[in-house]
CSV table of C-alpha atoms in Angstrom, one decimal:
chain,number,residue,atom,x,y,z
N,1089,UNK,CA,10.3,9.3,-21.9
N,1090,UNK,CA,13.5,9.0,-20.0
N,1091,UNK,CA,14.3,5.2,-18.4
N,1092,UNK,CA,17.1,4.7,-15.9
N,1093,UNK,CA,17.3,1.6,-13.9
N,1094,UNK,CA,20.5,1.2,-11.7
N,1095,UNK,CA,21.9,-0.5,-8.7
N,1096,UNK,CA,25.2,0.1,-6.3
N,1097,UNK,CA,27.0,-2.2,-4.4
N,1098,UNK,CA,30.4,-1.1,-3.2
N,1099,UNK,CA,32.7,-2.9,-4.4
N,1100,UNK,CA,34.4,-3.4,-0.8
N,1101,UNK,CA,31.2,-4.4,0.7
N,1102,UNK,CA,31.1,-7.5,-1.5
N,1103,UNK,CA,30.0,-10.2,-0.4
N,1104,UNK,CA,32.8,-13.4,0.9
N,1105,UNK,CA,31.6,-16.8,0.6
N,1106,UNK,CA,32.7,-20.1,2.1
N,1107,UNK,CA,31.4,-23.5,1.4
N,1108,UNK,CA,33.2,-26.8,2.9
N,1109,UNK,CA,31.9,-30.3,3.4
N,1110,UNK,CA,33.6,-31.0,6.8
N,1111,UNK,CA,34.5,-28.8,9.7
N,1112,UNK,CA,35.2,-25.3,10.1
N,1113,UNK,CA,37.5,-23.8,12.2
N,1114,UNK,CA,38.3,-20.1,12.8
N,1115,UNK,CA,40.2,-18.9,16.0
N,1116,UNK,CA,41.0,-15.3,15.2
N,1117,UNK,CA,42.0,-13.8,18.6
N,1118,UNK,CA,42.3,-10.4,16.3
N,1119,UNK,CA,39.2,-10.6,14.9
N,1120,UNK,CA,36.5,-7.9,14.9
N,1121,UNK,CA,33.9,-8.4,12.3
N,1122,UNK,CA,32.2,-10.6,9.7
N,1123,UNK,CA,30.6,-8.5,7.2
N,1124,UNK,CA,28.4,-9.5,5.3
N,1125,UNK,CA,29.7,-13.3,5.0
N,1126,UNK,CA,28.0,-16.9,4.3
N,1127,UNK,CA,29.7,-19.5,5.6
N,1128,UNK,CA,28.0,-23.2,4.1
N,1129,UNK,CA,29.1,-26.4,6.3
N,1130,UNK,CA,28.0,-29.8,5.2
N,1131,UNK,CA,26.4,-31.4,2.4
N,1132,UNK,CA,22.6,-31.1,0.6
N,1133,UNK,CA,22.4,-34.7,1.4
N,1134,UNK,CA,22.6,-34.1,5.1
N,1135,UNK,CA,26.6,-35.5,4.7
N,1136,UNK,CA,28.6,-33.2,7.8
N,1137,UNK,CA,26.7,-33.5,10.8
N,1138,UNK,CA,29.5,-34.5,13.0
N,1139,UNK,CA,30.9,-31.5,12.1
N,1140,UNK,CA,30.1,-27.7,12.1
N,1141,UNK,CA,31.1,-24.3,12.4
N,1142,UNK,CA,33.1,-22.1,15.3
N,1143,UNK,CA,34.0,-18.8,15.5
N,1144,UNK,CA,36.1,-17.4,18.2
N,1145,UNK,CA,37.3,-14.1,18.7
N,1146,UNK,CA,39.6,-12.8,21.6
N,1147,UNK,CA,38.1,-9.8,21.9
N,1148,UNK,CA,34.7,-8.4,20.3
N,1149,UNK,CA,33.2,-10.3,17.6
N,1150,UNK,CA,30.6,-8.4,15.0
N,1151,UNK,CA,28.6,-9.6,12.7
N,1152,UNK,CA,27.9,-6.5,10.3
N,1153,UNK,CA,25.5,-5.5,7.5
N,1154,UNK,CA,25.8,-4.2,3.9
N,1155,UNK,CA,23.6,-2.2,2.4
N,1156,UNK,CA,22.3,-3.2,-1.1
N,1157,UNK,CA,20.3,-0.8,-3.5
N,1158,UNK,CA,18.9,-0.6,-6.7
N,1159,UNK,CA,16.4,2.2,-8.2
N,1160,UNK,CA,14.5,2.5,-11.4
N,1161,UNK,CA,13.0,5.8,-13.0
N,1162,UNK,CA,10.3,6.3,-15.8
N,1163,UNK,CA,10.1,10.1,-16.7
N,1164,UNK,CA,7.9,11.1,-19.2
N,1165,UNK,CA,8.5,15.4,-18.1
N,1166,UNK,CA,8.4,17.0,-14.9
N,1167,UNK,CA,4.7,16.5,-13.9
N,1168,UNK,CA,4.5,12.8,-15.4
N,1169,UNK,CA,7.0,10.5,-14.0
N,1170,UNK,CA,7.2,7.4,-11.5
N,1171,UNK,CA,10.3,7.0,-9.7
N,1172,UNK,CA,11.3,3.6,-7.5
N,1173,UNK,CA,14.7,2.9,-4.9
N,1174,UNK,CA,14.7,0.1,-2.5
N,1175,UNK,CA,17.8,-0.7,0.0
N,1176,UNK,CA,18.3,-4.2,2.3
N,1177,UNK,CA,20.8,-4.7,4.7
N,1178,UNK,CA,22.8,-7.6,4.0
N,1179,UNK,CA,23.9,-9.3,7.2
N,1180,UNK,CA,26.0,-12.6,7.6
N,1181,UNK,CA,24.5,-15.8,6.8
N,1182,UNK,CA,26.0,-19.5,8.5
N,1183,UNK,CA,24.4,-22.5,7.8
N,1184,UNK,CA,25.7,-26.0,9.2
N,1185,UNK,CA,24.8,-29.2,9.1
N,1186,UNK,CA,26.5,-29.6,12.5
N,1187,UNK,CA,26.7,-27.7,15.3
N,1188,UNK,CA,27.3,-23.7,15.1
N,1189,UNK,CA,29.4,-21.8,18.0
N,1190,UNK,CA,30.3,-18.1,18.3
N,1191,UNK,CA,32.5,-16.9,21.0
N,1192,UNK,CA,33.8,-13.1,21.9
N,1193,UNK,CA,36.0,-12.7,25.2
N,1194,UNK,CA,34.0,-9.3,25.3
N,1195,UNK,CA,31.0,-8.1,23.2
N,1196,UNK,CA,29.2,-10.6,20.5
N,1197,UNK,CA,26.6,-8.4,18.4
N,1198,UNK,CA,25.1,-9.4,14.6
N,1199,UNK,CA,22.9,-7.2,12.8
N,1200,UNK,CA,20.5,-8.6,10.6
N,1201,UNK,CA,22.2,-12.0,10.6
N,1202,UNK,CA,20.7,-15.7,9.7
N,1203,UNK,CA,22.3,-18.5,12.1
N,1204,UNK,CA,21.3,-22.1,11.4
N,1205,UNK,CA,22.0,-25.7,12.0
N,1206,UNK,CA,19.8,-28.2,10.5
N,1207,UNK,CA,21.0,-31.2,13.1
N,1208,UNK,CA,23.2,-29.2,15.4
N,1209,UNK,CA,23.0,-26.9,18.3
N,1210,UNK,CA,23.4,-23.0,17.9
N,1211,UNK,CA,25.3,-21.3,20.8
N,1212,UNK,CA,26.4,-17.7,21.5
N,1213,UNK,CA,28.5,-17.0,24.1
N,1214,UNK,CA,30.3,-13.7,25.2
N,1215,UNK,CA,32.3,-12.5,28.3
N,1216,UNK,CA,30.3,-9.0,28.0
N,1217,UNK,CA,27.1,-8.4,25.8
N,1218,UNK,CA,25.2,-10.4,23.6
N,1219,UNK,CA,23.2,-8.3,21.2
N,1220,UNK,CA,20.6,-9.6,18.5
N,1221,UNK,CA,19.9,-6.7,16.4
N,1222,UNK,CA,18.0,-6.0,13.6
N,1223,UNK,CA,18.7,-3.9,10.0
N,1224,UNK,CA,15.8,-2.4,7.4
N,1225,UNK,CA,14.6,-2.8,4.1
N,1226,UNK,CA,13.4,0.4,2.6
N,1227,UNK,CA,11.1,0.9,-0.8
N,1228,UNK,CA,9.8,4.5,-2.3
N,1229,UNK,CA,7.8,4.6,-4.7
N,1230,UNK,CA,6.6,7.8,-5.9
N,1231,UNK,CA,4.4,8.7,-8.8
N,1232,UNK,CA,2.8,11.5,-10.7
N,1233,UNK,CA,0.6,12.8,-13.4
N,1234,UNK,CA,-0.9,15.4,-14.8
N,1235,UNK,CA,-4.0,15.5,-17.4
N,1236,UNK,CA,-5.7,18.2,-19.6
N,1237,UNK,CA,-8.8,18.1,-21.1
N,1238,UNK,CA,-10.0,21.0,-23.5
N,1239,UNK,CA,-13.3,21.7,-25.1
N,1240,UNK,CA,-14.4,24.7,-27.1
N,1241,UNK,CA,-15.6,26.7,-24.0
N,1242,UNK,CA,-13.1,25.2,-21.3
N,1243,UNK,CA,-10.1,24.0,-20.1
N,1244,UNK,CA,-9.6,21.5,-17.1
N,1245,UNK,CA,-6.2,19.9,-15.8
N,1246,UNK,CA,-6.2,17.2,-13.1
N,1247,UNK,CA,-2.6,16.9,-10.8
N,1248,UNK,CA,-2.1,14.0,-8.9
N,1249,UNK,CA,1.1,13.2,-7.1
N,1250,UNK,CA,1.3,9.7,-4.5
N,1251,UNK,CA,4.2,9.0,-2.3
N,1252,UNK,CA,4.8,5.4,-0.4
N,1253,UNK,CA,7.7,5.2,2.2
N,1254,UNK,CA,8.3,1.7,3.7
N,1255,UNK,CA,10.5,1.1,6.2
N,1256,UNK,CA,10.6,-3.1,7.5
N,1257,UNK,CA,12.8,-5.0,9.8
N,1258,UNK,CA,14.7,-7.7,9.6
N,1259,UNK,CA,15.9,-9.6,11.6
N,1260,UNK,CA,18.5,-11.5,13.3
N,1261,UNK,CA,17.3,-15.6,13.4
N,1262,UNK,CA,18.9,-18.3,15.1
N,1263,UNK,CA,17.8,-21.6,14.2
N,1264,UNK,CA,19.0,-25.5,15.7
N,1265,UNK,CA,17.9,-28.7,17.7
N,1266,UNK,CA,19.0,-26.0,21.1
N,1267,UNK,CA,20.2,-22.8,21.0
N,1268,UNK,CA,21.8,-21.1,23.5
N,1269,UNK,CA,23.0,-17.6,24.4
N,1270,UNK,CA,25.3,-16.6,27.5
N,1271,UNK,CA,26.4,-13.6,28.2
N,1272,UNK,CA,28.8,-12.3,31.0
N,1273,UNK,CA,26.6,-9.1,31.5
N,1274,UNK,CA,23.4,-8.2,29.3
N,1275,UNK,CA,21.8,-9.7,26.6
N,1276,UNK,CA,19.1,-7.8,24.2
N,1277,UNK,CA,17.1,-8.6,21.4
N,1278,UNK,CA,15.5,-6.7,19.0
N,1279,UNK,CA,13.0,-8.3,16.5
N,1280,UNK,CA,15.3,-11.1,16.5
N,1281,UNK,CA,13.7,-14.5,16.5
N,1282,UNK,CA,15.8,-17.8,18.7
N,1283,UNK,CA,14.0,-20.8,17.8
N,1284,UNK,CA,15.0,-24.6,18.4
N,1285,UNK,CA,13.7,-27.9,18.1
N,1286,UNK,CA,14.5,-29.9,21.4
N,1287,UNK,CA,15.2,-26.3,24.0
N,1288,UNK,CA,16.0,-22.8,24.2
N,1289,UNK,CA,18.5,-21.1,26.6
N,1290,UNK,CA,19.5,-17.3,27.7
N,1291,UNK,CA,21.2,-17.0,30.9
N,1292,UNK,CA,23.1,-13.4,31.5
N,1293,UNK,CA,24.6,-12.7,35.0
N,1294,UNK,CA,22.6,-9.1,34.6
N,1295,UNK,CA,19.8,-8.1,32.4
N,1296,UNK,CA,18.3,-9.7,29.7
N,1297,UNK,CA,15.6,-7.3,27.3
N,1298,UNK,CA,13.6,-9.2,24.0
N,1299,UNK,CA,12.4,-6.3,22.8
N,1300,UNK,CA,11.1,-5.4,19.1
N,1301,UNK,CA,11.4,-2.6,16.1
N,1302,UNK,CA,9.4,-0.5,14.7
N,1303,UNK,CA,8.3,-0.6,10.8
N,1304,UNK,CA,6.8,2.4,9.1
N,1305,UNK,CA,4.4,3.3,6.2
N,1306,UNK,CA,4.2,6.9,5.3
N,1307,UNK,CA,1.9,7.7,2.6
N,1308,UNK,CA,1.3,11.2,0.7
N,1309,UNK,CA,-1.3,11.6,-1.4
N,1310,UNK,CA,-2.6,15.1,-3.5
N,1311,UNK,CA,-4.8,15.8,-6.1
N,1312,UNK,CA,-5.4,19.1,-7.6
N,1313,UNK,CA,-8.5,20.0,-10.3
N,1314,UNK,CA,-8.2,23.3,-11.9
N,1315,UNK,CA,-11.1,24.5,-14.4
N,1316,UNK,CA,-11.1,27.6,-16.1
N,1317,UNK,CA,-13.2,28.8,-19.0
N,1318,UNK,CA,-17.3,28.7,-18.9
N,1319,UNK,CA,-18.5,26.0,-16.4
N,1320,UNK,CA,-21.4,25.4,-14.3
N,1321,UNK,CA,-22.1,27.5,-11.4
N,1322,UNK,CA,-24.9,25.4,-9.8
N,1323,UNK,CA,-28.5,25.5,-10.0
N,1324,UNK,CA,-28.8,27.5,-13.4
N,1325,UNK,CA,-25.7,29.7,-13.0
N,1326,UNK,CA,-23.1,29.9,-14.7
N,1327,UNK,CA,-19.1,30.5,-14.0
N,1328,UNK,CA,-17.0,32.4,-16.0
N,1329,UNK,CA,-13.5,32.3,-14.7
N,1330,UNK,CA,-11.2,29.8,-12.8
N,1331,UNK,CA,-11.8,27.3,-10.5
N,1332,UNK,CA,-9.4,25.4,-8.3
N,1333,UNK,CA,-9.9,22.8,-5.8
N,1334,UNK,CA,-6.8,20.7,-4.2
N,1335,UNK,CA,-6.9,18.0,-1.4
N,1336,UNK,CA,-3.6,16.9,0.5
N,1337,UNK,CA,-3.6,13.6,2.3
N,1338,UNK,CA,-0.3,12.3,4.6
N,1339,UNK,CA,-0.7,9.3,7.0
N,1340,UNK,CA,1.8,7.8,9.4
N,1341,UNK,CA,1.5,3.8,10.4
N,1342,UNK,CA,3.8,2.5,13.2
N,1343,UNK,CA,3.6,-1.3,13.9
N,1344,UNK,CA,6.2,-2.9,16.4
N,1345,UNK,CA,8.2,-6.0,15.3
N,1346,UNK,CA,8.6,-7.7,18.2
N,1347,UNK,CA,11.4,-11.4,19.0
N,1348,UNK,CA,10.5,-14.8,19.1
N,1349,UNK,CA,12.1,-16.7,21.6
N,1350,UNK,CA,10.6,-20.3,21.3
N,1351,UNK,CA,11.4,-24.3,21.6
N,1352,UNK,CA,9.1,-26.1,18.8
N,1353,UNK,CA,9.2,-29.7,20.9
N,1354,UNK,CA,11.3,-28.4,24.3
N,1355,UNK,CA,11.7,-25.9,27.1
N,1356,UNK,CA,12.5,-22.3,27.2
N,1357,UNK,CA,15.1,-21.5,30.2
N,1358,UNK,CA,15.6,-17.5,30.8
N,1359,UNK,CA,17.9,-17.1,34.2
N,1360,UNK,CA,18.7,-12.9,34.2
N,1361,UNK,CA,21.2,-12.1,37.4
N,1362,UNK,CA,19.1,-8.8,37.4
N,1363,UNK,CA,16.1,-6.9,35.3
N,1364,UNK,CA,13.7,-9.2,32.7
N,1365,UNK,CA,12.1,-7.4,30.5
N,1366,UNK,CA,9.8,-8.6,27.7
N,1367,UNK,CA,8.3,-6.0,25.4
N,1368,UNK,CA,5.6,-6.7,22.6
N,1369,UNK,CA,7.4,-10.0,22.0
N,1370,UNK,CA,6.9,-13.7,22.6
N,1371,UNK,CA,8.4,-16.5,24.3
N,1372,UNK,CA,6.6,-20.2,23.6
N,1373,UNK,CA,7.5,-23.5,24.4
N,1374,UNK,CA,4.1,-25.4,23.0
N,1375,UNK,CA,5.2,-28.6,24.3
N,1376,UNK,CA,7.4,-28.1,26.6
N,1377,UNK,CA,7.6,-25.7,29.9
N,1378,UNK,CA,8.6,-21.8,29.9
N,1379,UNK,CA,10.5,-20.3,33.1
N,1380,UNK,CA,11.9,-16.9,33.2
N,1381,UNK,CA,13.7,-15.9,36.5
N,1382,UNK,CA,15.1,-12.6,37.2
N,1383,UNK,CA,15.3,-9.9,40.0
N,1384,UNK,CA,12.7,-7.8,38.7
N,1385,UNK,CA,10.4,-9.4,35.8
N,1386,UNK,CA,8.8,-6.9,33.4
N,1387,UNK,CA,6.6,-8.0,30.6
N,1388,UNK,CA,4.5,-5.3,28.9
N,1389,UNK,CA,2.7,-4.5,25.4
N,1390,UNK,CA,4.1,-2.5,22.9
N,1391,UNK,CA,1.3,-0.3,20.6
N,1392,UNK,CA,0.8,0.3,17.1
N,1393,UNK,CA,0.5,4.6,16.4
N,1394,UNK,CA,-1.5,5.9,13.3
N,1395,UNK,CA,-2.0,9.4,11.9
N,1396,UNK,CA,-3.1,11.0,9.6
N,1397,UNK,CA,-3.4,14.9,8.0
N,1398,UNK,CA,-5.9,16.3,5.7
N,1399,UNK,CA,-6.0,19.6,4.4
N,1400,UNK,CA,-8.3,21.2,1.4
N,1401,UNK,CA,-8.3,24.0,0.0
N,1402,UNK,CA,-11.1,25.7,-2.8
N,1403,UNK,CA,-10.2,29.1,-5.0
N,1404,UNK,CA,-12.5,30.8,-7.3
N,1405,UNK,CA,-12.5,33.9,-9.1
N,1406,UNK,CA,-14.2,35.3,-12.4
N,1407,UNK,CA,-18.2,35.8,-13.0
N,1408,UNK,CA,-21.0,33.8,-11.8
N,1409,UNK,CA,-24.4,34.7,-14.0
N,1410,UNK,CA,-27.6,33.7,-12.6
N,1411,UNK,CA,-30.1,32.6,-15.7
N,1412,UNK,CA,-33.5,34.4,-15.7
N,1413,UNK,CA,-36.4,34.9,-18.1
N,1414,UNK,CA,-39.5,37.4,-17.9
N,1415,UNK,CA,-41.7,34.9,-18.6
N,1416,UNK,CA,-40.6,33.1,-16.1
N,1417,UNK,CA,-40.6,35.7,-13.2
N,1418,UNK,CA,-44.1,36.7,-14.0
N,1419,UNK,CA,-45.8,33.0,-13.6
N,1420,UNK,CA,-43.4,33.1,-10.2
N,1421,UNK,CA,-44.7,36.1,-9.1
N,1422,UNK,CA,-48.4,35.0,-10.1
N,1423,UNK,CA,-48.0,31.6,-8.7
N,1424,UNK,CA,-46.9,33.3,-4.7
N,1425,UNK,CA,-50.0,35.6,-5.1
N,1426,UNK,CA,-52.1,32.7,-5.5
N,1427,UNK,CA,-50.4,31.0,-2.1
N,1428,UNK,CA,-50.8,34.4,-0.5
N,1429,UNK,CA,-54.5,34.7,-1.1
N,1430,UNK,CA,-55.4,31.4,-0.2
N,1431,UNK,CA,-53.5,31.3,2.9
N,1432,UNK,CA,-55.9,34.6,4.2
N,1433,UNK,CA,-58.7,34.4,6.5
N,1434,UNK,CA,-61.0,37.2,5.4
N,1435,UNK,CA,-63.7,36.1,3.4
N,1436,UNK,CA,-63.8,38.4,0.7
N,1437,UNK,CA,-60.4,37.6,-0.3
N,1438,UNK,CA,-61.1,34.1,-0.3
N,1439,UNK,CA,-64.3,34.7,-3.1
């Protein structure tokens, strides 16, 4: 058996890390992205709150991904293995005590990111867009095996080979007492989750979309018995020859992932300049009051899609022998006589 376990991580994709008590500070009218970076302010003991964290950038401001992966492979030959890889996106990670504000003078994206203040507000502003996206985690596992199993008379050899494909979002959360997000033109979410304690706030002078992802299973499952030698026919026949019988099973599963846009113990404000449009997604204010306002308002399911193929297939070939003895054809043939003659209607056959 062969065993190889491995993971990759580029080393220029590495992760940066910054962890200060007080306040920080970064106005970077050059700056394009944050890849990939956590960015601690304040202390575990709750120490920090008048601070927080800003991040301004003059022109677009990105919050990127990287892409982790790690795989892990058991092979016994070519028929009898199982074979694992997963990959996450990585996206930036800020957490404050205090308050957390990102600026772009033009577009503000982040993919996959985790945005938090525990006493603090969360804001997002940008001059253009404001997009909440979201990044994957994906796991194969795939598997087979192959048996045989010999007697004197025959041989039989059972193939089975399963495949799992999971695809699953994740996505981008913003988490504070308010949060707030204004943008210049558009802002669109996608399985992202904006969640406060004490109000919520999106406000673009044109369209505003909370929208969702789709995850995915794939499956493929086949199993293959072959039989050769002297085996049963049915009835009291017999087979001699090969036998092969084979089923193939794929499915599909498609189930939407949709945003959260929410205020735990406040309101939820949505002001769009033009289009709303809210799809598969939620937007709750349990105790407090919801209003959306927009040109057009648009809110509408999103559906979950299943599929799945089956095929089978049978092959035979040899000699099938049907068993027979004289003996036993002649009380046959005596027996339907009998049946005959009592079945007539003329008398002298009946005597």
């Amino acid at each position: 058996m062969t065993t190889q376990a491995g993971s990759t991580q580029n080393a220029w994709l590495k992760l940066s890390g910054l962890s200060v008590g007080g306040r920080v500070v970064g106005v970077m009218p050059n700056l394009t992205q944050l890849q990939a970076v956590q960015i601690t302010q304040g202390g575990a003991d709750g120490a920090g709150a008048e601070g927080g964290v800003m991040v301004a950038a003059g022109r677009d401001l990105t919050l990127s991904t990287v892409q982790t992966s790690s795989s892990r492979d058991q092979v016994w030959n070519a028929t009898n293995f199982k074979k694992e890889s997963q990959s996450q996106d990585v996206g930036t990670e800020i957490k404050a005590e205090g308050a957390v504000v990102l600026k772009a003078g033009q577009d503000l994206s982040a993919t996959a990111a985790q945005i938090a203040s525990a006493q603090g507000p969360v804001t997002l502003s940008a001059g253009r867009d404001v997009e909440l996206l979201a990044g994957e985690a994906n796991k194969v596992v795939e598997e087979m095996t192959q048996k045989t199993k010999k007697s004197l008379f025959k041989k039989k050899t059972v193939t089975t080979y399963n495949k799992t494909d999971t695809t699953t979002a994740i996505g981008t959360t913003l988490s504070g007492d308010t949060v707030n997000i204004v943008a210049g033109r558009d802002i669109t979410l996608a399985a992202a989750q904006a969640v406060s304690d004490n109000g919520t706030k999106l406000i673009a002078d044109r369209d505003i979309t909370i929208d969702g992802v789709t995850n995915s299973v794939d499956t493929e499952q086949f199993k293959k018995t072959v039989k050769s030698g002297l085996f049963s026919g049915g009835g009291i026949g017999v087979t001699i020859g090969k036998q092969a019988l084979s089923q193939a099973t794929k499915t599909s599963q498609e189930t939407h992932q949709g945003s959260v846009v929410a205020s735990v113990a406040g309101d939820v404000d949505i002001v769009a300049g033009g289009a709303y449009r809210q799809v598969g997604s939620e937007v709750q204010a349990p105790q407090g009051d919801v209003t959306i306002k927009g040109k057009s308002i648009a809110i509408v399911e999103a559906r979950n899609q299943s599929a799945q193929d089956t095929e089978t297939k049978f092959k035979q070939s040899g000699l099938s022998l049907s068993l027979s003895a004289p003996g036993v054809d002649a009380a046959m043939g005596a027996i339907k006589a009998g049946e005959h003659v009592t079945q007539t209607q003329d008398d002298r056959m009946k005597a």
